[in-house]
Tab-separated table of C-alpha atoms in Angstrom:
chain	number	residue	atom	x	y	z
A	298	UNK	CA	-10.310	-18.710	14.480
A	299	UNK	CA	-7.409	-18.152	13.655
A	300	UNK	CA	-4.535	-15.580	14.361
A	301	UNK	CA	-1.630	-14.730	12.579
A	302	UNK	CA	1.081	-11.637	14.177
A	303	UNK	CA	2.036	-10.007	11.206
A	304	UNK	CA	4.810	-7.696	10.568
A	305	UNK	CA	5.981	-5.853	12.842
A	306	UNK	CA	9.358	-4.308	12.400
A	307	UNK	CA	9.857	-0.944	9.872
A	308	UNK	CA	12.941	-0.272	8.382
A	309	UNK	CA	13.716	3.424	7.132
A	310	UNK	CA	17.440	3.040	5.419
A	311	UNK	CA	19.464	1.945	7.920
A	312	UNK	CA	17.064	2.407	10.965
A	313	UNK	CA	14.935	0.134	12.448
A	314	UNK	CA	11.645	0.183	14.205
A	315	UNK	CA	10.105	-2.627	16.043
A	316	UNK	CA	6.645	-2.935	16.991
A	317	UNK	CA	3.746	-5.360	17.891
A	318	UNK	CA	0.480	-3.969	17.642
A	319	UNK	CA	-0.907	-1.445	15.413
A	320	UNK	CA	-0.500	2.001	18.008
A	321	UNK	CA	3.088	1.941	18.241
A	322	UNK	CA	2.830	1.578	14.109
A	323	UNK	CA	0.850	4.758	14.245
A	324	UNK	CA	3.734	6.410	16.354
A	325	UNK	CA	6.276	5.349	14.644
A	326	UNK	CA	4.596	6.287	11.013
A	327	UNK	CA	3.685	9.574	12.064
A	328	UNK	CA	6.712	10.599	12.457
A	329	UNK	CA	8.037	9.901	9.413
A	330	UNK	CA	7.994	11.970	5.844
A	331	UNK	CA	5.288	11.248	4.059
A	332	UNK	CA	5.822	8.121	1.015
A	333	UNK	CA	4.218	11.280	-1.271
A	334	UNK	CA	6.777	13.542	0.395
A	335	UNK	CA	9.932	11.681	-0.502
A	336	UNK	CA	12.606	11.816	-2.666
A	337	UNK	CA	13.590	9.301	-5.654
A	338	UNK	CA	16.175	6.988	-4.375
A	339	UNK	CA	14.408	6.161	-1.136
A	340	UNK	CA	12.785	3.212	-0.068
A	341	UNK	CA	10.143	1.955	3.512
A	342	UNK	CA	10.319	-1.441	4.089
A	343	UNK	CA	8.031	-3.128	6.817
A	344	UNK	CA	9.007	-7.092	6.945
A	345	UNK	CA	8.959	-9.703	10.088
A	346	UNK	CA	11.597	-8.936	12.756
A	347	UNK	CA	12.688	-12.703	11.951
A	348	UNK	CA	13.143	-11.778	8.214
A	349	UNK	CA	15.813	-9.381	6.929
A	350	UNK	CA	14.436	-7.758	3.591
A	351	UNK	CA	16.707	-9.901	0.921
A	352	UNK	CA	16.537	-12.648	-1.150
A	353	UNK	CA	19.207	-14.408	0.878
A	354	UNK	CA	17.477	-14.366	3.771
A	355	UNK	CA	15.837	-18.204	4.228
A	356	UNK	CA	13.010	-16.794	4.496
A	357	UNK	CA	12.864	-14.705	1.188
A	358	UNK	CA	15.322	-17.511	-0.671
A	359	UNK	CA	12.232	-19.117	-2.641
A	360	UNK	CA	9.937	-16.745	-2.322
A	361	UNK	CA	8.940	-13.887	-4.455
A	362	UNK	CA	7.770	-10.571	-4.844
A	363	UNK	CA	4.230	-9.238	-5.736
A	364	UNK	CA	4.812	-5.551	-7.619
A	365	UNK	CA	2.011	-2.591	-8.081
A	366	UNK	CA	3.700	0.581	-9.743
A	367	UNK	CA	1.716	3.259	-8.756
A	368	UNK	CA	1.501	6.839	-9.967
A	369	UNK	CA	3.395	9.825	-7.216
A	370	UNK	CA	-0.248	11.242	-5.817
A	371	UNK	CA	-1.625	11.624	-2.433
A	372	UNK	CA	-3.016	8.446	-2.357
A	373	UNK	CA	-0.176	6.819	-2.166
A	374	UNK	CA	-0.047	7.689	1.416
A	375	UNK	CA	-2.897	6.177	2.146
A	376	UNK	CA	-2.215	2.963	0.229
A	377	UNK	CA	1.374	2.221	1.881
A	378	UNK	CA	-0.891	2.961	5.612
A	379	UNK	CA	-3.518	0.588	4.673
A	380	UNK	CA	-0.803	-2.161	2.550
A	381	UNK	CA	0.906	-1.707	6.376
A	382	UNK	CA	-1.917	-2.030	8.229
A	383	UNK	CA	-3.191	-5.495	6.424
A	384	UNK	CA	0.133	-6.988	6.848
A	385	UNK	CA	0.629	-6.164	10.263
A	386	UNK	CA	-2.910	-7.750	11.422
A	387	UNK	CA	-2.483	-10.238	9.105
A	388	UNK	CA	-5.109	-9.425	6.483
A	389	UNK	CA	-2.814	-10.260	3.529
A	390	UNK	CA	-1.736	-13.747	4.445
A	391	UNK	CA	-3.873	-16.678	2.808
A	392	UNK	CA	-6.924	-17.469	4.701
A	393	UNK	CA	-7.086	-21.325	4.205
A	394	UNK	CA	-6.834	-23.898	7.427
A	395	UNK	CA	-3.755	-24.984	6.249
A	396	UNK	CA	-2.211	-21.813	4.777
A	397	UNK	CA	1.158	-20.845	6.112
A	398	UNK	CA	0.477	-17.876	8.176
A	399	UNK	CA	4.159	-16.400	7.901
A	400	UNK	CA	3.404	-16.349	4.105
A	401	UNK	CA	3.604	-12.859	3.530
A	402	UNK	CA	6.862	-11.507	4.830
A	403	UNK	CA	6.752	-7.953	4.502
A	404	UNK	CA	6.093	-5.176	2.307
A	405	UNK	CA	8.042	-2.096	0.846
A	406	UNK	CA	7.984	0.798	-1.007
A	407	UNK	CA	10.406	1.999	-3.219
A	408	UNK	CA	11.054	5.460	-5.405
A	409	UNK	CA	13.577	4.741	-7.929
A	410	UNK	CA	15.861	7.295	-8.891
A	411	UNK	CA	14.001	7.808	-12.570
A	412	UNK	CA	10.716	8.743	-10.752
A	413	UNK	CA	8.946	5.290	-10.972
A	414	UNK	CA	7.749	3.712	-7.634
A	415	UNK	CA	5.995	0.878	-6.639
A	416	UNK	CA	4.710	-0.919	-3.604
A	417	UNK	CA	6.314	-4.883	-3.115
A	418	UNK	CA	4.320	-7.699	-1.642
A	419	UNK	CA	7.138	-10.412	-0.401
A	420	UNK	CA	5.939	-14.041	0.190
A	421	UNK	CA	7.678	-16.821	1.415
A	422	UNK	CA	6.778	-19.522	-1.514
A	423	UNK	CA	6.688	-18.115	-4.800
A	424	UNK	CA	5.668	-22.037	-6.246
A	425	UNK	CA	2.602	-22.240	-4.155
A	426	UNK	CA	0.383	-20.617	-6.084
A	427	UNK	CA	-2.563	-21.168	-4.108
A	428	UNK	CA	-0.736	-19.494	-1.612
A	429	UNK	CA	-0.002	-16.911	-4.335
A	430	UNK	CA	-3.334	-15.905	-5.869
A	431	UNK	CA	-5.000	-15.891	-2.237
A	432	UNK	CA	-1.824	-12.866	-1.131
A	433	UNK	CA	-2.908	-11.688	-4.574
A	434	UNK	CA	-6.895	-11.123	-4.253
A	435	UNK	CA	-6.130	-9.853	-0.269
A	436	UNK	CA	-3.563	-6.932	-2.053
A	437	UNK	CA	-6.124	-5.928	-4.696
A	438	UNK	CA	-8.869	-5.534	-1.749
A	439	UNK	CA	-6.431	-4.297	0.298
A	440	UNK	CA	-5.099	-1.407	-2.197
A	441	UNK	CA	-9.294	-1.318	-3.888
A	442	UNK	CA	-7.117	-2.317	-6.945
A	443	UNK	CA	-9.049	-3.903	-10.776
A	444	UNK	CA	-8.079	-7.237	-12.021
A	445	UNK	CA	-6.078	-6.250	-15.188
């Protein structure tokens, strides 16, 4: 059986909090404003501690991002929490025996100034089609999204 550590840090603006397991995540998550109540321009980011949420970071330099546009609703809070827990638990990473367990670098929630919002999942290897398809399927499963 393979084990993935998953993501272990949450950023809110310039503030960064690290954790290694789900219980500390729930304490931090409970203390933050719910995504559905955030103002335009706000961003939450959950990335592995060894990865900065910039395209210049070596783990992201050859990576990509799955972007999921959403409507502002009560479901947003639950979807963000499910995505974070899946990232922490390694449920977004490809499950093949030879898969890179660090394929998912992090996830983000962005509320744009124009009012649109999206969830994002940042990946390490945008040209690895097998891994990218696996990550996309895992995102769909975790968020209960339909294929387009």
